[in-house]
CSV table of C-alpha atoms in Angstrom, one decimal:
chain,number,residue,atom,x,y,z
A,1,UNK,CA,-22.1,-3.5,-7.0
A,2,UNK,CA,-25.1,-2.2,-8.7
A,3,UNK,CA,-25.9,0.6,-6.4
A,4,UNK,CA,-22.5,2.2,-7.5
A,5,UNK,CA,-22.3,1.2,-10.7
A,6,UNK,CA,-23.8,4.3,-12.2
A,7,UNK,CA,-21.5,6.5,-10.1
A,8,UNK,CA,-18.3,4.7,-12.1
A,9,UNK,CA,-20.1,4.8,-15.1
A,10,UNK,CA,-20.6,8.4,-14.9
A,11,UNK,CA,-17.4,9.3,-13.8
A,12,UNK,CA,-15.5,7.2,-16.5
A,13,UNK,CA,-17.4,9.1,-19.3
A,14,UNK,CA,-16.1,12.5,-17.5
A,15,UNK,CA,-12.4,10.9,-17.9
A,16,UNK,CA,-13.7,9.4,-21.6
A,17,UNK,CA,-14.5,13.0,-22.6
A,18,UNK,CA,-11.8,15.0,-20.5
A,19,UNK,CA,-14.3,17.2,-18.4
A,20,UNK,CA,-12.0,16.7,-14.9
A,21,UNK,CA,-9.3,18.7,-15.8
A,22,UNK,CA,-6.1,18.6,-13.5
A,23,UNK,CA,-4.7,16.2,-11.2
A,24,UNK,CA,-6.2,17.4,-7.9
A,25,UNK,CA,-10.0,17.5,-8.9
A,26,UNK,CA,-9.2,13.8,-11.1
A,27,UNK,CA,-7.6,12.6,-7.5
A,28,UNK,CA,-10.6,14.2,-5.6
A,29,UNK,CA,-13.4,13.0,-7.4
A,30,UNK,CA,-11.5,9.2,-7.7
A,31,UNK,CA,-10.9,9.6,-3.5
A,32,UNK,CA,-14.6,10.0,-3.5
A,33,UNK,CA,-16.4,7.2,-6.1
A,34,UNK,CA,-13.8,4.8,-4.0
A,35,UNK,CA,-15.0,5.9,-1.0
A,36,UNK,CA,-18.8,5.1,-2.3
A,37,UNK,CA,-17.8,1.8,-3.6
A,38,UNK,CA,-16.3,0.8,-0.2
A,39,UNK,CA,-19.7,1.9,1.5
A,40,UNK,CA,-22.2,-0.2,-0.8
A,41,UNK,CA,-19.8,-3.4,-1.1
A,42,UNK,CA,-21.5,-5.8,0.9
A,43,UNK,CA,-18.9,-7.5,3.2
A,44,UNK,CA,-19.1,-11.5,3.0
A,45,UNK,CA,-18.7,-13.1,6.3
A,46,UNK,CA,-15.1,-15.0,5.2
A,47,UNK,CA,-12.0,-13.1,3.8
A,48,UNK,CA,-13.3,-9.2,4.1
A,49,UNK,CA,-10.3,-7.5,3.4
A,50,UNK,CA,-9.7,-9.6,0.4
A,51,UNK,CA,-13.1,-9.2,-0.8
A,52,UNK,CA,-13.3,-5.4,-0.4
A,53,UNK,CA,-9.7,-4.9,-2.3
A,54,UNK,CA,-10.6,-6.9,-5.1
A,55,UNK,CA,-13.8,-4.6,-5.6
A,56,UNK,CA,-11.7,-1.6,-5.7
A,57,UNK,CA,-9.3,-3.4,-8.1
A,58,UNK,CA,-12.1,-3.8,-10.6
A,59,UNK,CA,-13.7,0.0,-10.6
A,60,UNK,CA,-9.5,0.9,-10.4
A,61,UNK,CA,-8.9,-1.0,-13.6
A,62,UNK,CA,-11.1,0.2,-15.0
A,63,UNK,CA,-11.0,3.7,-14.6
A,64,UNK,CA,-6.7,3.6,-15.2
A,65,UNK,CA,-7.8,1.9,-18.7
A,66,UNK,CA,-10.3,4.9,-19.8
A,67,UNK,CA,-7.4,7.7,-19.3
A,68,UNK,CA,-3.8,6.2,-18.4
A,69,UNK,CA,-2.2,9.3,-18.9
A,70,UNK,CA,-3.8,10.9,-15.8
A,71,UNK,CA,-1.7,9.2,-13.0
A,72,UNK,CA,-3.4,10.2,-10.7
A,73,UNK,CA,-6.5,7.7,-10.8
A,74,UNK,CA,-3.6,5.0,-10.0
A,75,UNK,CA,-2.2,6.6,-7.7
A,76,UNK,CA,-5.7,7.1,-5.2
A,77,UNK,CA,-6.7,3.3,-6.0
A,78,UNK,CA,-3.5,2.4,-4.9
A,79,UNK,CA,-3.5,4.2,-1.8
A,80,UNK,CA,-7.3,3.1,-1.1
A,81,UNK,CA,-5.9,-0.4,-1.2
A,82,UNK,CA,-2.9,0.2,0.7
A,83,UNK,CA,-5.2,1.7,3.1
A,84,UNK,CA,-7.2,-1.6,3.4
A,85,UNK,CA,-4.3,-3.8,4.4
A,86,UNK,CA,-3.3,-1.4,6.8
A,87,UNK,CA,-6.6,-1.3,8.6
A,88,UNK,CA,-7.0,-5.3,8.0
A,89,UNK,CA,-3.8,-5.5,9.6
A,90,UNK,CA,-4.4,-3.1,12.5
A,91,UNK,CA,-7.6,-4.8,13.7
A,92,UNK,CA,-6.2,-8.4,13.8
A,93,UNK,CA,-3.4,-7.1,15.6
A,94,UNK,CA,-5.8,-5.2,18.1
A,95,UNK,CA,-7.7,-8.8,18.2
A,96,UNK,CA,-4.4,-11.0,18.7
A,97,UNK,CA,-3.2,-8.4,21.4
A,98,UNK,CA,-6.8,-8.9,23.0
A,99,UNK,CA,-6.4,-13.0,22.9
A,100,UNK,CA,-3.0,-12.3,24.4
A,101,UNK,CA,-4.1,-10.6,26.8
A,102,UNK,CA,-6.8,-12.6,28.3
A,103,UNK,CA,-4.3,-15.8,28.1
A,104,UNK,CA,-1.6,-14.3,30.6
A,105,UNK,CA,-4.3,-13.4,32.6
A,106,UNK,CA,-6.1,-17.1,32.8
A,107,UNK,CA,-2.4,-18.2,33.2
A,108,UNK,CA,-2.5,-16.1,36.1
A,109,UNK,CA,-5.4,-17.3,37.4
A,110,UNK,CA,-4.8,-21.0,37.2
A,111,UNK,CA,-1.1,-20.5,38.8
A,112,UNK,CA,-2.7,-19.5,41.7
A,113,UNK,CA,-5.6,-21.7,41.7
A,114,UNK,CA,-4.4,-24.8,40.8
A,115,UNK,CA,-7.1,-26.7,42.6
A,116,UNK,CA,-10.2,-25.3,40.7
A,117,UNK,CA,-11.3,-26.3,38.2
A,118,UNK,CA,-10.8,-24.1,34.7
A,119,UNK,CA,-14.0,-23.0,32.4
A,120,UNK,CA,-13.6,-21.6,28.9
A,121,UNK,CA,-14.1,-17.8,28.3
A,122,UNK,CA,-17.3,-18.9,26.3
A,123,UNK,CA,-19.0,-20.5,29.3
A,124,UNK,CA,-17.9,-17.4,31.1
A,125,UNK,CA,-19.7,-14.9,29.1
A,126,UNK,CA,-23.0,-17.3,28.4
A,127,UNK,CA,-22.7,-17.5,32.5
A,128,UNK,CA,-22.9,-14.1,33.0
A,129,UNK,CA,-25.3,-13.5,30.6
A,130,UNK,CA,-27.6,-16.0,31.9
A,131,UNK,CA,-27.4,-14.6,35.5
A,132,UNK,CA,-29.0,-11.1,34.1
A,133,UNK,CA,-31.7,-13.4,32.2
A,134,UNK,CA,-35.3,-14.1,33.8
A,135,UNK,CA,-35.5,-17.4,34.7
A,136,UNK,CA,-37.7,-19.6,32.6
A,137,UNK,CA,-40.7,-21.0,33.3
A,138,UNK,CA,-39.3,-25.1,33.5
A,139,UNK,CA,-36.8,-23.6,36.3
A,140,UNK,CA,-39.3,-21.9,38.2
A,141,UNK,CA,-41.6,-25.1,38.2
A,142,UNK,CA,-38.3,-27.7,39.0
A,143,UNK,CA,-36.8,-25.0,41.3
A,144,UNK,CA,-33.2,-25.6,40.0
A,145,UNK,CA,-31.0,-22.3,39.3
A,146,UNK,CA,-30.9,-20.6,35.8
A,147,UNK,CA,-27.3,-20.9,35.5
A,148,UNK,CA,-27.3,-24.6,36.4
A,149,UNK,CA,-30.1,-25.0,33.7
A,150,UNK,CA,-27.8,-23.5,31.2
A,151,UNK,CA,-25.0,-24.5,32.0
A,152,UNK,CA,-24.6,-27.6,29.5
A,153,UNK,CA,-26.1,-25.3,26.2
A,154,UNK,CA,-23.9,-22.0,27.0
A,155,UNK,CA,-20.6,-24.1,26.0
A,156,UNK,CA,-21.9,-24.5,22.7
A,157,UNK,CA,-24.3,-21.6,22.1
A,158,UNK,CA,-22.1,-19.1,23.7
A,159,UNK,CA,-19.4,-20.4,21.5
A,160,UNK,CA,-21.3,-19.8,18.4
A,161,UNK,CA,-22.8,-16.6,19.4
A,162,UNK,CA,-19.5,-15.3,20.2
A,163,UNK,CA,-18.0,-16.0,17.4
A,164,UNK,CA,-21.0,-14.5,14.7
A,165,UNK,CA,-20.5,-11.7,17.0
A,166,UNK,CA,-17.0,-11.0,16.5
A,167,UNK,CA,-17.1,-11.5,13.0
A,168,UNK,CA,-19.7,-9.4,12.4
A,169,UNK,CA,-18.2,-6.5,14.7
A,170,UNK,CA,-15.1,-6.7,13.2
A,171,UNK,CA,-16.6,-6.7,9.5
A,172,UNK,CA,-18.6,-3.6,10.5
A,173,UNK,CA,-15.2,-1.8,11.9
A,174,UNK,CA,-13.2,-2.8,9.0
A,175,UNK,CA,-15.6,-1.0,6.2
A,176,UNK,CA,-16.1,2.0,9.0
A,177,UNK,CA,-12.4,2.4,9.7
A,178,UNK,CA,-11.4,2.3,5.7
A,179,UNK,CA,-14.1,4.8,5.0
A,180,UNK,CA,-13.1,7.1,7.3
A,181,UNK,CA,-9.0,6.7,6.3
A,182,UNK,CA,-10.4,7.2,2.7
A,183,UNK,CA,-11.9,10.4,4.3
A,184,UNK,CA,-8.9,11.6,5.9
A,185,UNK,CA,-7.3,11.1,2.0
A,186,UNK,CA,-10.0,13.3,0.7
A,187,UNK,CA,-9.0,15.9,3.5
A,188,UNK,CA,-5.2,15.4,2.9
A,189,UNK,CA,-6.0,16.3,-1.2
A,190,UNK,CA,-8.3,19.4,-0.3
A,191,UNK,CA,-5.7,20.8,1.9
A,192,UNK,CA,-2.3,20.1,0.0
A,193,UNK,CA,-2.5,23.8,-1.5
A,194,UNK,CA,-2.5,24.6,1.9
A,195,UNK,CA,0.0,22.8,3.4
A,196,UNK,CA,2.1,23.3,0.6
A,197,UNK,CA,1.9,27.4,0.9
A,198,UNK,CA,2.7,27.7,4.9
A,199,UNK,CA,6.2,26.9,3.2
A,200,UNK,CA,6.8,29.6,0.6
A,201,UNK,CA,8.1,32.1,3.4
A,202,UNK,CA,11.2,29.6,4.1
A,203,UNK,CA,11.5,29.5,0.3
A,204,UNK,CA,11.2,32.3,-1.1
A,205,UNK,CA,13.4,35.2,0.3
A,206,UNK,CA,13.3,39.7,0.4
A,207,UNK,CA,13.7,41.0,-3.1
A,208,UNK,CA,14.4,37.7,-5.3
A,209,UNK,CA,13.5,36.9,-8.6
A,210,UNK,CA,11.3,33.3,-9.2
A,211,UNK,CA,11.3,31.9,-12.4
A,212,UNK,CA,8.1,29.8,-13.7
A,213,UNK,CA,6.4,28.1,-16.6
A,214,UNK,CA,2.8,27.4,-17.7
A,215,UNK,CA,0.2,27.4,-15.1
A,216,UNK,CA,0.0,26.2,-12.3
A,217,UNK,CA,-2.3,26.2,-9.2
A,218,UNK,CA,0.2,25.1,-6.8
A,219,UNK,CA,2.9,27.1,-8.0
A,220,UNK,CA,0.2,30.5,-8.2
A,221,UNK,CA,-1.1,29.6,-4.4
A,222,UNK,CA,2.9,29.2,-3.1
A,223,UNK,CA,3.8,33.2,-4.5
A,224,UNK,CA,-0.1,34.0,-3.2
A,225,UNK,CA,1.3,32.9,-0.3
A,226,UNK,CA,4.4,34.7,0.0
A,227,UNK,CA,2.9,37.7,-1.0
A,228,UNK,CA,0.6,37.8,1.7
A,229,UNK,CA,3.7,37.2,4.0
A,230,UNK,CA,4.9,40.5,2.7
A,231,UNK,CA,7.7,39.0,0.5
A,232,UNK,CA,8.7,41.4,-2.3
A,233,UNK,CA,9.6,39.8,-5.3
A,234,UNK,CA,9.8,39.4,-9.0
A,235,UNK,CA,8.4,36.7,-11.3
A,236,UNK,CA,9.7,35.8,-14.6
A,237,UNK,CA,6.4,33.9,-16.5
A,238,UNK,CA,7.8,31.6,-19.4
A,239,UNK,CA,4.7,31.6,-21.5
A,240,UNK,CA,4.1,28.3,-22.5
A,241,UNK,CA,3.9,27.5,-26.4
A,242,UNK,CA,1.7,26.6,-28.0
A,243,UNK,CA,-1.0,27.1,-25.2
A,244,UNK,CA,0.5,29.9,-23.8
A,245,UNK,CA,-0.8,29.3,-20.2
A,246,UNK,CA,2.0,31.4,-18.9
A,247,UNK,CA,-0.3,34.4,-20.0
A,248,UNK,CA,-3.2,33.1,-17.5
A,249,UNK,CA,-0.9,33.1,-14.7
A,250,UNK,CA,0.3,36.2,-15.3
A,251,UNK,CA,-2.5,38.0,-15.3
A,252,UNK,CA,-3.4,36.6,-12.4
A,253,UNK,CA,-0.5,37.1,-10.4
A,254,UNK,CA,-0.9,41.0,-11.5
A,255,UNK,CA,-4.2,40.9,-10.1
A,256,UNK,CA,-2.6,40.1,-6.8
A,257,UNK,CA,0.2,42.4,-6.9
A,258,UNK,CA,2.8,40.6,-8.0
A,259,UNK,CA,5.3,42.0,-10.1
A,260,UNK,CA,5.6,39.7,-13.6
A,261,UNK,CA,7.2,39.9,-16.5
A,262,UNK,CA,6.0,37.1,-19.5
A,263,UNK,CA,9.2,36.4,-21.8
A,264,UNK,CA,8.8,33.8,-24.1
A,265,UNK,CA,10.3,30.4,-24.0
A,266,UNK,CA,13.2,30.2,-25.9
A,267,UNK,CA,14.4,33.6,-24.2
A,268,UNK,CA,14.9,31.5,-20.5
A,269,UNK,CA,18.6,30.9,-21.1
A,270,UNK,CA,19.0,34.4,-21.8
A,271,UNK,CA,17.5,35.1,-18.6
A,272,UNK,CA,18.2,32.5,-16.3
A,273,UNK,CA,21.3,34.1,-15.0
A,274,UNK,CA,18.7,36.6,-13.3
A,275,UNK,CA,17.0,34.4,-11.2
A,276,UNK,CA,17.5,33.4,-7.9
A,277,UNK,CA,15.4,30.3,-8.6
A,278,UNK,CA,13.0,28.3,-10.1
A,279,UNK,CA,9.6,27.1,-9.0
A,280,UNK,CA,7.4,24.8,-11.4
A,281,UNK,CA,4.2,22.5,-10.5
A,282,UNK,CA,4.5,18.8,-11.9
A,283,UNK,CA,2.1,16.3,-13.1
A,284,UNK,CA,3.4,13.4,-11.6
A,285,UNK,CA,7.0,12.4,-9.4
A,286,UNK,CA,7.7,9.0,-9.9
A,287,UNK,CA,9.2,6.6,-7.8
A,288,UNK,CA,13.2,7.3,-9.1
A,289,UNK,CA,12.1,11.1,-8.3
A,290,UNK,CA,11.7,11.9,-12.2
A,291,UNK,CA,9.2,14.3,-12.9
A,292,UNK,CA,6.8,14.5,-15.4
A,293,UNK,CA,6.0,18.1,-16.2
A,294,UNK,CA,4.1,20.4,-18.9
A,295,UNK,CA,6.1,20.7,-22.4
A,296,UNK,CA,9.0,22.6,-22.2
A,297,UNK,CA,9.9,22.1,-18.5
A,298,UNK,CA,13.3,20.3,-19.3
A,299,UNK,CA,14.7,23.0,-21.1
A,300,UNK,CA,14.1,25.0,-17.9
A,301,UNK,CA,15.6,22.7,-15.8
A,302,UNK,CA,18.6,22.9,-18.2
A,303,UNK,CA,19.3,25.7,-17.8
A,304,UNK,CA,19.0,26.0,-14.1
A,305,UNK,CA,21.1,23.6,-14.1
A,306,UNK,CA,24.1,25.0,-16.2
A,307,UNK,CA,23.7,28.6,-14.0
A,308,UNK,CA,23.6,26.6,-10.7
A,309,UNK,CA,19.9,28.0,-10.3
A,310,UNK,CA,17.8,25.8,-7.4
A,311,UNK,CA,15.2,24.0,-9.2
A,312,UNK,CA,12.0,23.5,-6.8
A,313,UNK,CA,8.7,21.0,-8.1
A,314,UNK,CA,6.0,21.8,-5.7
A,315,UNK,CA,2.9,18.7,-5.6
A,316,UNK,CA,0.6,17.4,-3.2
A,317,UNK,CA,1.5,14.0,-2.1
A,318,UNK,CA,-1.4,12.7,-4.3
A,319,UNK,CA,1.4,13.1,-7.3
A,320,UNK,CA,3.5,10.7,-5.9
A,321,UNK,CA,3.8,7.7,-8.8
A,322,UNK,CA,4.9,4.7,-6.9
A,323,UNK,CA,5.9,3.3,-10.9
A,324,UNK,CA,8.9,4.1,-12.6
A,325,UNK,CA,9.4,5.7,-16.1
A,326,UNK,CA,10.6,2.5,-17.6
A,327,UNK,CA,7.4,0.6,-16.4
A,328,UNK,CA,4.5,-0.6,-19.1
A,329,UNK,CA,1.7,0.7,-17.1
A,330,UNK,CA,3.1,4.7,-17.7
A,331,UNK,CA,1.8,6.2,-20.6
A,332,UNK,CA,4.7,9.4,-20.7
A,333,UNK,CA,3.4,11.1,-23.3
A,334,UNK,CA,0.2,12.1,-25.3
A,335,UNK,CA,-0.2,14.2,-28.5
A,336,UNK,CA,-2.3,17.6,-28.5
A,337,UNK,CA,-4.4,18.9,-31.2
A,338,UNK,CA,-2.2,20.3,-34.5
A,339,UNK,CA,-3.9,23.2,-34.6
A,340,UNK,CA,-2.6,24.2,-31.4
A,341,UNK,CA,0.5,24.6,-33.9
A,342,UNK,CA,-0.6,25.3,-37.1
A,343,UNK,CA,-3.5,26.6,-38.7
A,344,UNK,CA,-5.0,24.4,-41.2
A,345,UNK,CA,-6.2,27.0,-43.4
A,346,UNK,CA,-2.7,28.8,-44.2
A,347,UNK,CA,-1.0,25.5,-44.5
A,348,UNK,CA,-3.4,23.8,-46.5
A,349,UNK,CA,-1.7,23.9,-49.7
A,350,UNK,CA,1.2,21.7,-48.1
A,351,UNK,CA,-0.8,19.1,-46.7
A,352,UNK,CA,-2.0,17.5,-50.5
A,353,UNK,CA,1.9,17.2,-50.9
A,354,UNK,CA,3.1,13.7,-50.3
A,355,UNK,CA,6.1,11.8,-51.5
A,356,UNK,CA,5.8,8.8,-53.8
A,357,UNK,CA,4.9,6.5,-51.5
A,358,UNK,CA,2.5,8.2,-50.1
A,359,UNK,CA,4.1,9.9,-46.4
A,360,UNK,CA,3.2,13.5,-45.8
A,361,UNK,CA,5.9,16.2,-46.4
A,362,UNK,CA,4.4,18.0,-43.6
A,363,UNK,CA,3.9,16.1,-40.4
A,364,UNK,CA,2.9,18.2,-37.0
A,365,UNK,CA,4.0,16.7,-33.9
A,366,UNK,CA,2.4,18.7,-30.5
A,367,UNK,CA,3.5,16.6,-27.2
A,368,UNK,CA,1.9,17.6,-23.5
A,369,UNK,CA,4.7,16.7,-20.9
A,370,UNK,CA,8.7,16.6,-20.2
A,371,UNK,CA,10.1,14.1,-18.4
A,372,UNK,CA,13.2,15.5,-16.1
A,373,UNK,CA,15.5,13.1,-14.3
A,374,UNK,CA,16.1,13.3,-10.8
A,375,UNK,CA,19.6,15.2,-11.2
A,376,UNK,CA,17.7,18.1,-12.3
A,377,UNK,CA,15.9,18.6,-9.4
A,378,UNK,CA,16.7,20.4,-6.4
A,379,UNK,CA,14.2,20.3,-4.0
A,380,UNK,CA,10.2,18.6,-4.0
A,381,UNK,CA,8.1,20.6,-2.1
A,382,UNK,CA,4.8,18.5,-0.9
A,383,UNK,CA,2.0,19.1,2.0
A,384,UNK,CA,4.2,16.8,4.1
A,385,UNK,CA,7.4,19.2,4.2
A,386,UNK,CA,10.7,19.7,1.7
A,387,UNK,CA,12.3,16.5,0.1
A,388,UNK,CA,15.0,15.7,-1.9
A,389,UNK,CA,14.4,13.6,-4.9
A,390,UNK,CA,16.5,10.9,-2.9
A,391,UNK,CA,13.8,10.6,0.0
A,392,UNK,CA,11.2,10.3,-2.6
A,393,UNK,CA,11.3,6.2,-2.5
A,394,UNK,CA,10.7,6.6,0.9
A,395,UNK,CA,7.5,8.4,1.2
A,396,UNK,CA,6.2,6.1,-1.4
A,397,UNK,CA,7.3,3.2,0.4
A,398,UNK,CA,4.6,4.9,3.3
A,399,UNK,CA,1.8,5.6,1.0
A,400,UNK,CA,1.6,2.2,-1.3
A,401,UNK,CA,2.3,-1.3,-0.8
A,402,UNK,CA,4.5,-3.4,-3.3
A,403,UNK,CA,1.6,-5.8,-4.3
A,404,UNK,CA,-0.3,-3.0,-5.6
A,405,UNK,CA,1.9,-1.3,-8.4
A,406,UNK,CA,-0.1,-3.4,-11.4
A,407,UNK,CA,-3.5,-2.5,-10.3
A,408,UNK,CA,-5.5,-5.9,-11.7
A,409,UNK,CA,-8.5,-8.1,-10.8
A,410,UNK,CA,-7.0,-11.2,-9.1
A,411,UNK,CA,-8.5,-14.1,-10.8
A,412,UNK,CA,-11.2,-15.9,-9.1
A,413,UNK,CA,-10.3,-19.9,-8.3
């Protein structure tokens, strides 16, 4: 693929160097270098869907490799692929339902015409093709019809013709049907924040009190949303140590009219008897309905828990993680920056200490996500409608197949 190749290139040294920040524009801009390699891979006249998968299995190997902890590159080359069996599938079914088809009809035919004699469809269509054809200049001179002249080379040519034909149509249809399913994705992920806010008025009731941590766009387009609807109510903005993105979202949702309050986060079991319930983005749902969430997010969850407090994750379907938390291929975890924590130059002293053999006294550990179990969840909210974390199997079993969980090249013979 060497017209795409600097497209892949490119975008793995924007997921090298972290410059496609969160998982909508990472699932986006992945949507859309598949979509490119699926338009420049030439399709070989044996074994297209095949062929076409196993090109998206390289570029998706290699881009999961570069940044595993974003799960959402695996999750859109997974859905490309499952997208190509599905449209491999659909058009030999549309092609076996057309042989089927003409064959009751022919058995039709030759029930009631027993006497004739029977001609293949091949001879048909080279017969009819050869009665719209000027006639030759041999046929004019030995006066004998065009479609007797024919008659003995159209079993074999039209047999051969037909079938280049239908190859070569059905090649054509299977790259322009996968692009344009890969198209509808991109749609699906543009709209999610959408689809997902039409929902906050059956959420989110007169004069109640949401809970939230960090920042989130999904979570800051839902109240948006609710707002607009002319709900009245109250947000309590966990701040988010040690980025403190909390204070972003807050200012923002002031801007909007929203009333906030930022309390820390150590002070949300003092207030979570307050709320009437809590609404959190995610980075990814697996496949048990665990959630993977920004630091800090199961100590919320706690909490609702013990005060009987609905916890609600709301994510665009491109979050689902068809892999489960005990699988090799999920990377849970990834350590920030120090300095996020500490600053080097007040703590400088205690960093020369060490013991005898030579370990740090002082060691700074700064992790990025929570996981939460499914039994801390109350309620997913995606662009596709409300789901418990029970039903979450289920809509992965819709978007991915089972063959495509380990996303590898599959070895040439």
């Amino acid at each position: 693929m060497p017209d795409v190749q600097p497209l892949v290139s490119d975008f793995v040294l924007k997921l090298k160097r972290r410059k496609v920040e969160g998982s909508h524009a990472v699932a986006r801009q992945t949507a859309e270098l598949l979509r490119s390699v699926v338009s420049q891979h030439r399709m070989g006249s044996t074994n297209q869907a095949a062929a076409l998968a196993d090109a998206i299995r390289a570029v998706g190997e290699h881009l999961i490799a570069v940044n595993p902890i974003e799960l959402a590159v695996g999750n859109i080359v997974r859905r490309v692929l499952h997208i190509i069996k599905e449209e491999d599938i659909s058009s030999t079914a549309v092609g076996i339902e057309g042989l089927s088809v003409t064959a009751v009809s022919d058995d039709e035919y030759d029930s009631e015409n027993d006497d004739r004699p029977t001609l293949s469809a091949a001879v048909l269509a080279s017969h009819a093709r050869n009665t719209l054809r000027a006639p030759s200049l041999q046929t004019l001179l030995d006066d004998i019809p065009v479609s007797t002249a024919h008659s003995h080379s159209a079993s074999s040519a039209g047999d051969s013709d037909g079938k280049t034909g239908d190859k070569s149509l059905k090649t054509r249809k299977l790259k322009h049907d996968v692009i344009a399913a890969i198209g509808d994705l991109i749609e699906e992920i543009d709209t999610c924040y959408d689809q997902i806010s039409e929902q906050s008025v059956e959420l989110i009731h007169q004069n109640e009190v949401i809970l939230t941590l960090g920042r989130s766009r999904t979570v800051k387009e839902f109240l948006y949303a609710a707002k607009e609807k002319k709900r009245s109510f109250r947000v309590f903005v966990a701040e988010g140590a040690p980025r403190y993105q909390g204070h972003v979202l807050a200012k923002e949702l002031v801007e909007k009219g929203i009333q906030t309050t930022v309390i820390t986060d150590s002070a949300v079991f003092a207030m979570i008897s307050r709320v009437n319930m809590v609404i959190v983005g995610a980075h990814a749902i697996m496949a048990n309905g665990g959630v993977i969430a920004p630091i800090g997010m199961n100590m919320v969850a706690l909490a609702a828990q013990r005060h009987a407090v609905p916890f609600v994750v709301v994510a665009g379907s491109h979050k689902l993680c068809p892999l489960y938390p005990h699988n090799p291929e999920v990377l849970l975890n990834e350590l920030k920056s120090p300095s996020d924590l500490l600053d080097f130059g007040e703590f400088s002293n205690c960093m020369n200490f060490s013991t005898q053999d030579g370990t740090p006294l002082l060691n700074v550990v700064n992790p990025t996500f929570d996981y939460l179990p499914p039994k801390l969840v109350s309620l997913f909210v995606t662009d596709t409608g409300g789901h418990s974390p029970s039903y979450i199997y289920r809509l992965i079993s819709e978007y991915y197949s089972a063959d495509d969980l380990v996303v590898r090249r599959m070895p040439t013979a």
